[in-house]
C-alpha positions as a LaTeX table, in Angstrom:
\begin{tabular}{lrrr}
\hline
Residue & $x$ (\AA) & $y$ (\AA) & $z$ (\AA) \\
\hline
Ile1 & 0.03 & $-0.01$ & 0.05 \\
Tyr2 & 2.99 & 2.43 & 0.91 \\
Leu3 & 4.23 & 1.61 & $-2.43$ \\
Met4 & 1.22 & 2.18 & $-4.73$ \\
Asp5 & 0.39 & 5.43 & $-2.85$ \\
Lys6 & 3.69 & 6.71 & $-3.50$ \\
Val7 & 3.18 & 6.10 & $-7.31$ \\
Val8 & $-0.23$ & 7.48 & $-6.95$ \\
Arg9 & 1.29 & 10.94 & $-5.40$ \\
Leu10 & 3.95 & 10.93 & $-8.10$ \\
Asp11 & 1.00 & 10.70 & $-10.95$ \\
Thr12 & $-0.92$ & 13.35 & $-9.06$ \\
Ala13 & 2.31 & 15.72 & $-8.69$ \\
Gly14 & 2.21 & 16.52 & $-12.49$ \\
Pro15 & $-0.06$ & 19.49 & $-12.06$ \\
Phe16 & 1.51 & 20.85 & $-9.53$ \\
Gly17 & 4.91 & 21.30 & $-11.14$ \\
Ser18 & 8.10 & 19.98 & $-9.58$ \\
Glu19 & 7.66 & 19.71 & $-6.30$ \\
Met20 & 5.06 & 17.04 & $-4.16$ \\
Asp21 & 3.72 & 19.69 & $-1.84$ \\
Gly22 & 0.94 & 19.84 & $-3.60$ \\
Ala23 & 0.45 & 15.65 & $-4.01$ \\
Ala24 & 0.93 & 15.75 & $-0.32$ \\
Arg25 & $-2.55$ & 16.78 & 0.08 \\
Val26 & $-3.92$ & 13.70 & $-2.24$ \\
Leu27 & $-6.16$ & 11.39 & 0.28 \\
Thr28 & $-4.13$ & 8.22 & 0.13 \\
Thr29 & $-4.84$ & 4.69 & 0.96 \\
Met30 & $-2.51$ & 4.79 & 3.96 \\
Ser31 & $-4.62$ & 7.85 & 5.21 \\
Leu32 & $-7.70$ & 5.70 & 5.10 \\
Val33 & $-5.63$ & 2.74 & 6.71 \\
Gln34 & $-4.87$ & 5.60 & 9.65 \\
Leu35 & $-8.28$ & 6.72 & 9.94 \\
Leu36 & $-9.80$ & 3.04 & 10.25 \\
Leu37 & $-7.15$ & 2.43 & 12.99 \\
Phe38 & $-8.21$ & 5.36 & 14.94 \\
Val39 & $-12.11$ & 4.32 & 14.62 \\
Gly40 & $-11.01$ & 0.97 & 15.62 \\
Leu41 & $-9.64$ & 2.04 & 18.64 \\
Leu42 & $-12.73$ & 4.29 & 19.36 \\
Val43 & $-14.84$ & 0.95 & 18.83 \\
Val44 & $-12.92$ & $-0.20$ & 21.21 \\
Val45 & $-13.52$ & 2.52 & 24.33 \\
Thr46 & $-17.40$ & 2.40 & 23.49 \\
Ser47 & $-17.47$ & $-1.35$ & 23.69 \\
Leu48 & $-15.96$ & $-1.19$ & 27.15 \\
Leu49 & $-18.74$ & 1.13 & 27.63 \\
Gly50 & $-21.38$ & $-1.13$ & 26.43 \\
Ile51 & $-19.93$ & $-4.06$ & 28.46 \\
Thr52 & $-20.30$ & $-1.70$ & 31.61 \\
Ala53 & $-24.08$ & $-0.97$ & 30.40 \\
Thr54 & $-24.86$ & $-4.25$ & 29.91 \\
Gln55 & $-23.92$ & $-5.76$ & 33.25 \\
Gly56 & $-24.78$ & $-2.74$ & 35.13 \\
Arg57 & $-28.07$ & $-1.50$ & 33.31 \\
His58 & $-26.58$ & 2.09 & 33.38 \\
Lys59 & $-29.04$ & 3.88 & 30.71 \\
Cys60 & $-26.51$ & 6.97 & 30.28 \\
Met61 & $-23.82$ & 4.38 & 29.47 \\
Ala62 & $-26.05$ & 2.65 & 26.98 \\
Ala63 & $-27.05$ & 5.59 & 25.16 \\
Ile64 & $-23.45$ & 6.63 & 24.52 \\
Tyr65 & $-22.90$ & 3.15 & 23.32 \\
Ala66 & $-25.78$ & 3.05 & 20.76 \\
Phe67 & $-24.95$ & 6.76 & 19.51 \\
Ala68 & $-21.51$ & 6.23 & 19.05 \\
Ser69 & $-21.74$ & 2.42 & 17.33 \\
Ala70 & $-24.28$ & 3.97 & 15.21 \\
Ser71 & $-21.81$ & 6.69 & 14.24 \\
Cys72 & $-18.90$ & 4.59 & 13.76 \\
Ala73 & $-21.15$ & 2.18 & 11.44 \\
Gly74 & $-21.98$ & 5.28 & 9.33 \\
Val75 & $-17.89$ & 6.10 & 9.23 \\
Met76 & $-17.10$ & 2.49 & 8.56 \\
Leu77 & $-19.83$ & 2.28 & 5.38 \\
Met78 & $-18.63$ & 5.61 & 3.77 \\
Met79 & $-15.08$ & 4.52 & 4.14 \\
Ser80 & $-15.84$ & 1.19 & 2.40 \\
Met81 & $-17.65$ & 3.11 & $-0.60$ \\
Gln82 & $-14.73$ & 5.31 & $-0.56$ \\
Ile83 & $-11.94$ & 2.60 & $-0.92$ \\
Leu84 & $-14.14$ & 0.85 & $-3.38$ \\
Gln85 & $-14.24$ & 4.08 & $-5.27$ \\
Arg86 & $-10.64$ & 4.48 & $-4.91$ \\
Ile87 & $-10.00$ & 1.48 & $-6.65$ \\
Gln88 & $-11.64$ & 2.09 & $-9.85$ \\
Val89 & $-10.14$ & 5.96 & $-9.90$ \\
Thr90 & $-6.30$ & 4.94 & $-9.06$ \\
Gln91 & $-6.15$ & 1.46 & $-10.87$ \\
Pro92 & $-5.72$ & 2.91 & $-14.58$ \\
Met93 & $-3.31$ & 5.48 & $-12.97$ \\
Met94 & $-1.18$ & 2.96 & $-11.08$ \\
Gly95 & $-1.21$ & 0.67 & $-14.13$ \\
Arg96 & 0.03 & 3.38 & $-16.31$ \\
Gln97 & 2.86 & 4.55 & $-13.82$ \\
Val98 & 4.08 & 1.37 & $-12.74$ \\
Gln99 & 4.13 & 0.04 & $-16.68$ \\
His100 & 6.12 & 3.47 & $-17.58$ \\
Leu101 & 9.11 & 2.74 & $-14.41$ \\
Cys102 & 9.25 & $-0.87$ & $-15.16$ \\
Asp103 & 10.02 & $-0.31$ & $-18.59$ \\
Ala104 & 13.62 & $-1.47$ & $-19.20$ \\
Thr105 & 14.70 & 1.81 & $-20.78$ \\
Thr106 & 13.24 & 3.94 & $-18.58$ \\
Tyr107 & 14.10 & 2.09 & $-15.48$ \\
Ile108 & 17.88 & 2.23 & $-16.14$ \\
Gln109 & 17.50 & 5.79 & $-17.28$ \\
Leu110 & 16.10 & 6.78 & $-14.16$ \\
Gly111 & 18.45 & 4.75 & $-11.97$ \\
Ser112 & 21.54 & 6.52 & $-13.57$ \\
Ala113 & 20.44 & 9.73 & $-13.00$ \\
Leu114 & 19.45 & 9.02 & $-9.59$ \\
His115 & 23.01 & 7.15 & $-8.97$ \\
Cys116 & 21.63 & 3.98 & $-7.78$ \\
His117 & 24.08 & 1.56 & $-7.08$ \\
Trp118 & 22.34 & $-0.93$ & $-9.14$ \\
Ala119 & 22.32 & 1.19 & $-12.26$ \\
Ser120 & 25.99 & 0.76 & $-13.08$ \\
Lys121 & 25.16 & $-2.89$ & $-13.76$ \\
Tyr122 & 23.27 & $-2.46$ & $-16.89$ \\
Gly123 & 26.01 & $-0.84$ & $-19.06$ \\
Glu124 & 25.46 & 1.96 & $-21.36$ \\
Val125 & 22.54 & 4.37 & $-20.46$ \\
Pro126 & 20.56 & 6.63 & $-22.40$ \\
Pro127 & 20.61 & 10.29 & $-21.86$ \\
Cys128 & 18.49 & 11.79 & $-19.28$ \\
Gly129 & 16.31 & 14.68 & $-21.13$ \\
Ala130 & 13.96 & 16.99 & $-20.20$ \\
Ser131 & 11.18 & 14.62 & $-19.32$ \\
Cys132 & 13.64 & 12.16 & $-17.36$ \\
Ser133 & 15.10 & 15.37 & $-15.45$ \\
Trp134 & 11.51 & 16.42 & $-14.07$ \\
Lys135 & 11.00 & 12.72 & $-12.96$ \\
Val136 & 14.25 & 12.69 & $-11.05$ \\
Ala137 & 13.33 & 15.78 & $-9.65$ \\
Ile138 & 10.03 & 14.61 & $-8.13$ \\
Leu139 & 10.69 & 10.68 & $-7.35$ \\
Glu140 & 11.25 & 10.60 & $-3.85$ \\
Lys141 & 13.65 & 7.48 & $-2.98$ \\
Gly142 & 13.46 & 6.30 & $-6.43$ \\
Cys143 & 16.77 & 3.91 & $-5.98$ \\
Trp144 & 14.49 & 2.08 & $-3.06$ \\
Leu145 & 11.01 & 2.71 & $-5.27$ \\
Met146 & 11.30 & 0.95 & $-8.35$ \\
Pro147 & 13.38 & $-2.14$ & $-7.61$ \\
Glu148 & 10.60 & $-2.83$ & $-5.18$ \\
Leu149 & 7.76 & $-2.32$ & $-7.98$ \\
Cys150 & 9.67 & $-4.35$ & $-10.57$ \\
Glu151 & 10.99 & $-7.17$ & $-8.43$ \\
Ser152 & 8.42 & $-9.78$ & $-9.93$ \\
Phe153 & 6.21 & $-9.82$ & $-12.95$ \\
Ser154 & 3.17 & $-12.05$ & $-14.14$ \\
Tyr155 & 3.82 & $-14.20$ & $-17.13$ \\
Ala156 & 1.41 & $-15.02$ & $-20.39$ \\
Ala157 & 2.51 & $-18.14$ & $-22.11$ \\
Arg158 & 3.49 & $-17.74$ & $-25.71$ \\
Pro159 & 3.30 & $-20.16$ & $-28.69$ \\
Val160 & 5.90 & $-22.84$ & $-28.16$ \\
Glu161 & 6.46 & $-22.63$ & $-32.21$ \\
Asn162 & 7.78 & $-18.48$ & $-31.84$ \\
Cys163 & 10.06 & $-19.88$ & $-28.84$ \\
Thr164 & 11.68 & $-22.62$ & $-31.13$ \\
Ser165 & 12.09 & $-20.48$ & $-34.23$ \\
Thr166 & 14.62 & $-18.16$ & $-34.70$ \\
Leu167 & 12.23 & $-15.81$ & $-36.56$ \\
Gly168 & 10.42 & $-15.09$ & $-32.89$ \\
Leu169 & 14.06 & $-13.49$ & $-31.51$ \\
Ala170 & 14.04 & $-9.67$ & $-31.60$ \\
Ala171 & 16.62 & $-8.21$ & $-33.73$ \\
Gly172 & 20.17 & $-7.75$ & $-31.91$ \\
Ser173 & 18.91 & $-10.01$ & $-28.59$ \\
Gln174 & 21.63 & $-11.70$ & $-27.04$ \\
Pro175 & 19.91 & $-15.22$ & $-25.88$ \\
Leu176 & 21.34 & $-16.69$ & $-22.48$ \\
Val177 & 21.40 & $-20.30$ & $-21.63$ \\
Ser178 & 21.56 & $-22.10$ & $-18.09$ \\
Ser179 & 20.50 & $-25.41$ & $-16.65$ \\
Leu180 & 17.30 & $-24.64$ & $-14.08$ \\
Ser181 & 14.28 & $-25.61$ & $-13.12$ \\
Ser182 & 11.05 & $-23.45$ & $-14.56$ \\
Glu183 & 10.63 & $-21.70$ & $-11.51$ \\
Ala184 & 14.44 & $-20.33$ & $-11.01$ \\
Cys185 & 14.30 & $-19.59$ & $-14.86$ \\
Arg186 & 11.24 & $-17.68$ & $-13.93$ \\
Thr187 & 13.36 & $-15.88$ & $-10.68$ \\
Ala188 & 16.27 & $-15.44$ & $-13.15$ \\
Cys189 & 14.00 & $-13.35$ & $-15.46$ \\
Asp190 & 12.58 & $-11.50$ & $-12.59$ \\
Ala191 & 15.62 & $-10.10$ & $-11.50$ \\
Asp192 & 16.91 & $-8.71$ & $-15.30$ \\
Ile193 & 14.69 & $-5.32$ & $-16.06$ \\
Lys194 & 15.78 & $-6.73$ & $-19.64$ \\
Cys195 & 14.21 & $-9.80$ & $-19.46$ \\
Lys196 & 11.39 & $-9.67$ & $-21.36$ \\
Asp197 & 10.36 & $-13.71$ & $-22.22$ \\
Phe198 & 11.79 & $-16.63$ & $-21.45$ \\
Ala199 & 11.60 & $-20.32$ & $-22.09$ \\
His200 & 12.25 & $-23.72$ & $-20.05$ \\
Ser201 & 12.44 & $-27.34$ & $-21.70$ \\
Ser202 & 12.64 & $-30.34$ & $-19.65$ \\
Ala203 & 15.29 & $-32.80$ & $-19.71$ \\
Thr204 & 15.95 & $-34.99$ & $-22.40$ \\
Thr205 & 18.83 & $-38.24$ & $-22.77$ \\
Ala206 & 21.03 & $-35.90$ & $-24.82$ \\
Arg207 & 20.65 & $-32.67$ & $-22.40$ \\
Pro208 & 19.63 & $-31.92$ & $-19.03$ \\
Glu209 & 16.53 & $-29.19$ & $-18.59$ \\
Val210 & 17.16 & $-25.78$ & $-19.97$ \\
Cys211 & 16.24 & $-22.52$ & $-18.96$ \\
Leu212 & 16.62 & $-19.59$ & $-22.13$ \\
Leu213 & 16.18 & $-15.94$ & $-21.64$ \\
Phe214 & 15.73 & $-14.43$ & $-24.84$ \\
Ser215 & 17.12 & $-11.22$ & $-23.96$ \\
Gly216 & 18.87 & $-10.11$ & $-20.83$ \\
Thr217 & 21.78 & $-8.38$ & $-19.00$ \\
Val218 & 25.07 & $-10.50$ & $-19.62$ \\
Gln219 & 26.73 & $-8.61$ & $-16.52$ \\
Leu220 & 23.63 & $-10.29$ & $-14.31$ \\
His221 & 24.24 & $-13.89$ & $-15.82$ \\
Lys222 & 28.02 & $-14.68$ & $-15.88$ \\
Ala223 & 29.81 & $-17.96$ & $-16.70$ \\
Pro224 & 30.08 & $-20.68$ & $-15.46$ \\
Glu225 & 26.60 & $-21.03$ & $-14.60$ \\
Trp226 & 25.05 & $-19.01$ & $-17.92$ \\
Ala227 & 26.17 & $-18.90$ & $-21.49$ \\
Leu228 & 25.49 & $-16.87$ & $-24.24$ \\
Val229 & 24.03 & $-18.59$ & $-27.58$ \\
Gln230 & 23.82 & $-17.53$ & $-31.31$ \\
Pro231 & 20.04 & $-16.70$ & $-32.19$ \\
Ser232 & 20.44 & $-19.66$ & $-34.55$ \\
Gln233 & 21.38 & $-21.86$ & $-31.71$ \\
Val234 & 18.24 & $-21.44$ & $-30.05$ \\
Pro235 & 16.15 & $-24.35$ & $-31.42$ \\
Ser236 & 18.96 & $-26.92$ & $-30.56$ \\
Tyr237 & 18.65 & $-26.19$ & $-26.67$ \\
Leu238 & 14.63 & $-26.40$ & $-26.55$ \\
Gln239 & 14.45 & $-30.56$ & $-27.69$ \\
Gly240 & 12.06 & $-31.38$ & $-24.60$ \\
Glu241 & 8.89 & $-30.54$ & $-23.79$ \\
Thr242 & 8.96 & $-26.42$ & $-24.06$ \\
Ser243 & 7.08 & $-23.93$ & $-22.26$ \\
Cys244 & 7.30 & $-20.09$ & $-23.64$ \\
Trp245 & 6.38 & $-17.34$ & $-21.20$ \\
Gln246 & 6.01 & $-13.45$ & $-22.05$ \\
Arg247 & 6.46 & $-11.10$ & $-19.50$ \\
Ala248 & 3.26 & $-9.11$ & $-18.37$ \\
Asp249 & 2.33 & $-6.84$ & $-15.73$ \\
Pro250 & 4.18 & $-6.23$ & $-12.42$ \\
Met251 & 2.81 & $-8.28$ & $-9.65$ \\
Val252 & 2.85 & $-5.49$ & $-7.40$ \\
Leu253 & $-0.58$ & $-4.42$ & $-9.40$ \\
Thr254 & $-2.55$ & $-7.24$ & $-8.35$ \\
Arg255 & $-1.21$ & $-7.40$ & $-4.72$ \\
Phe256 & $-2.61$ & $-3.96$ & $-4.39$ \\
Gly257 & $-5.66$ & $-4.37$ & $-5.93$ \\
Arg258 & $-6.11$ & $-7.89$ & $-3.74$ \\
Arg259 & $-5.59$ & $-5.87$ & $-0.53$ \\
Asn260 & $-7.31$ & $-3.02$ & $-1.46$ \\
Leu261 & $-10.45$ & $-5.05$ & $-1.99$ \\
Leu262 & $-9.90$ & $-7.49$ & 1.24 \\
Leu263 & $-9.93$ & $-3.94$ & 3.36 \\
Ala264 & $-12.73$ & $-2.60$ & 1.39 \\
Ile265 & $-14.87$ & $-6.10$ & 2.60 \\
Ser266 & $-13.44$ & $-6.05$ & 6.23 \\
Thr267 & $-14.55$ & $-2.37$ & 6.36 \\
Ile268 & $-18.14$ & $-3.38$ & 5.08 \\
Val269 & $-18.06$ & $-6.60$ & 7.77 \\
Leu270 & $-17.23$ & $-4.12$ & 10.59 \\
Ala271 & $-20.14$ & $-1.72$ & 9.44 \\
Val272 & $-22.49$ & $-4.55$ & 9.47 \\
Val273 & $-21.18$ & $-5.74$ & 13.26 \\
Leu274 & $-21.46$ & $-2.43$ & 14.69 \\
Ala275 & $-24.78$ & $-1.52$ & 13.00 \\
Val276 & $-26.04$ & $-4.71$ & 14.74 \\
Ser277 & $-24.57$ & $-3.95$ & 17.89 \\
Ala278 & $-25.74$ & $-0.12$ & 17.77 \\
Trp279 & $-29.42$ & $-1.92$ & 17.30 \\
Ser280 & $-28.75$ & $-4.10$ & 20.35 \\
Ala281 & $-27.84$ & $-1.55$ & 22.11 \\
Phe282 & $-31.07$ & 0.40 & 21.47 \\
Asn283 & $-32.88$ & $-2.48$ & 22.12 \\
Leu284 & $-31.51$ & $-2.46$ & 25.49 \\
Met285 & $-32.48$ & 1.01 & 26.47 \\
Tyr286 & $-35.79$ & 0.48 & 25.44 \\
Asn287 & $-35.96$ & $-2.49$ & 27.70 \\
Met288 & $-34.38$ & $-0.56$ & 30.59 \\
His289 & $-37.05$ & 2.37 & 30.59 \\
His290 & $-40.00$ & 0.45 & 29.17 \\
Arg291 & $-39.33$ & $-3.13$ & 31.76 \\
Arg292 & $-43.27$ & $-4.01$ & 32.41 \\
Arg293 & $-45.07$ & $-7.28$ & 32.82 \\
Asn294 & $-46.96$ & $-8.98$ & 30.26 \\
Lys295 & $-45.54$ & $-6.19$ & 27.67 \\
Pro296 & $-42.97$ & $-7.23$ & 25.01 \\
Asn297 & $-39.69$ & $-6.43$ & 25.16 \\
Ala298 & $-37.76$ & $-4.79$ & 22.15 \\
Trp299 & $-36.49$ & $-7.96$ & 20.08 \\
Gln300 & $-40.49$ & $-9.05$ & 20.16 \\
Leu301 & $-41.71$ & $-5.58$ & 18.88 \\
Gly302 & $-39.17$ & $-5.91$ & 16.00 \\
Leu303 & $-40.17$ & $-9.14$ & 15.17 \\
Leu304 & $-43.92$ & $-7.82$ & 15.21 \\
Met305 & $-42.97$ & $-4.56$ & 13.06 \\
Cys306 & $-40.83$ & $-6.88$ & 10.46 \\
Cys307 & $-43.20$ & $-9.77$ & 10.44 \\
Pro308 & $-46.65$ & $-8.68$ & 11.40 \\
Cys309 & $-47.81$ & $-12.49$ & 10.54 \\
Leu310 & $-46.60$ & $-13.41$ & 14.08 \\
Gly311 & $-49.27$ & $-11.49$ & 15.70 \\
Pro312 & $-51.57$ & $-14.28$ & 15.92 \\
His313 & $-48.96$ & $-16.67$ & 17.49 \\
Arg314 & $-50.00$ & $-17.57$ & 20.80 \\
Lys315 & $-46.94$ & $-16.37$ & 22.25 \\
Phe316 & $-47.68$ & $-12.68$ & 21.49 \\
Gln317 & $-51.43$ & $-13.12$ & 22.11 \\
Thr318 & $-51.09$ & $-13.30$ & 25.61 \\
Met319 & $-49.27$ & $-10.16$ & 25.72 \\
Gln320 & $-50.67$ & $-6.97$ & 25.98 \\
Leu321 & $-49.44$ & $-4.75$ & 22.87 \\
Ser322 & $-51.37$ & $-1.49$ & 23.95 \\
Asp323 & $-51.45$ & 0.39 & 27.00 \\
Glu324 & $-54.81$ & 0.53 & 26.91 \\
Ser325 & $-56.82$ & $-1.91$ & 29.00 \\
Ser326 & $-59.45$ & $-4.04$ & 27.08 \\
Asp327 & $-62.28$ & $-2.56$ & 28.81 \\
Glu328 & $-61.56$ & 0.54 & 28.15 \\
Ser329 & $-61.17$ & $-0.08$ & 24.40 \\
\hline
\end{tabular}
């Protein structure tokens, strides 16, 4: 959540110029979480009042608890709606910014301009123009932020014939090959921002299992574990059962959407629980103020209001629902 709030503030900083002061006023998900924590503490305090009112039948404490619970339920419900709305508003914004920051050219260019320690291993760096300089000026803790955003990716399956044919290779690519499992091969591709797709071939009688990165940074994949191969040699390495994968979206987008949804669901559930608790407190107040024999209590009145068909039931026929006696009526 902290990572994605940084991305939202980076996107919002555009209209405010080269400073983040205006973007600091943006309502972030972290602000909503902090407000939820404050309301949660308030719920704990009011719950103690409710327990005391229930045990000692204190009318004043019961009233305070009832109104506080109803207020907190309303706040929680509004916050859950705000979180759901925020998901719809910020999801395209975050996807655009994260995809841009995780582009190999932008990633290396900004890392070099920010003098990040990891930028030197990528070799030649494109020059930083006006747009790059503006991003460097507003990108807070970019040397830490970008690796966190681009540490892992989802992958989409590619047709196997695109992998085993040299026609599927990009111009100027330098395939790298090693003997790794499928999971280790994916991890190796995640660790290299220049890796766009990879293939894994199961072991055969003539060759062990093969991990092949179609592009990558040579400095990160050194011998003897890795070896450079010519594009024309790629089909000869993929002789076993082959699966090909192409890099898609960064996993941080999926994690953020899932956690935001869980946060909204948890808030809605808490709002419902607080509403039920407030209703119970109001029932307790009614019972304490109108505790009379042969009269329905608050729960029984609620049942009659919600379901009038219960009126003829023998349990309610013995009760006096009106303050007027039968003789006076």
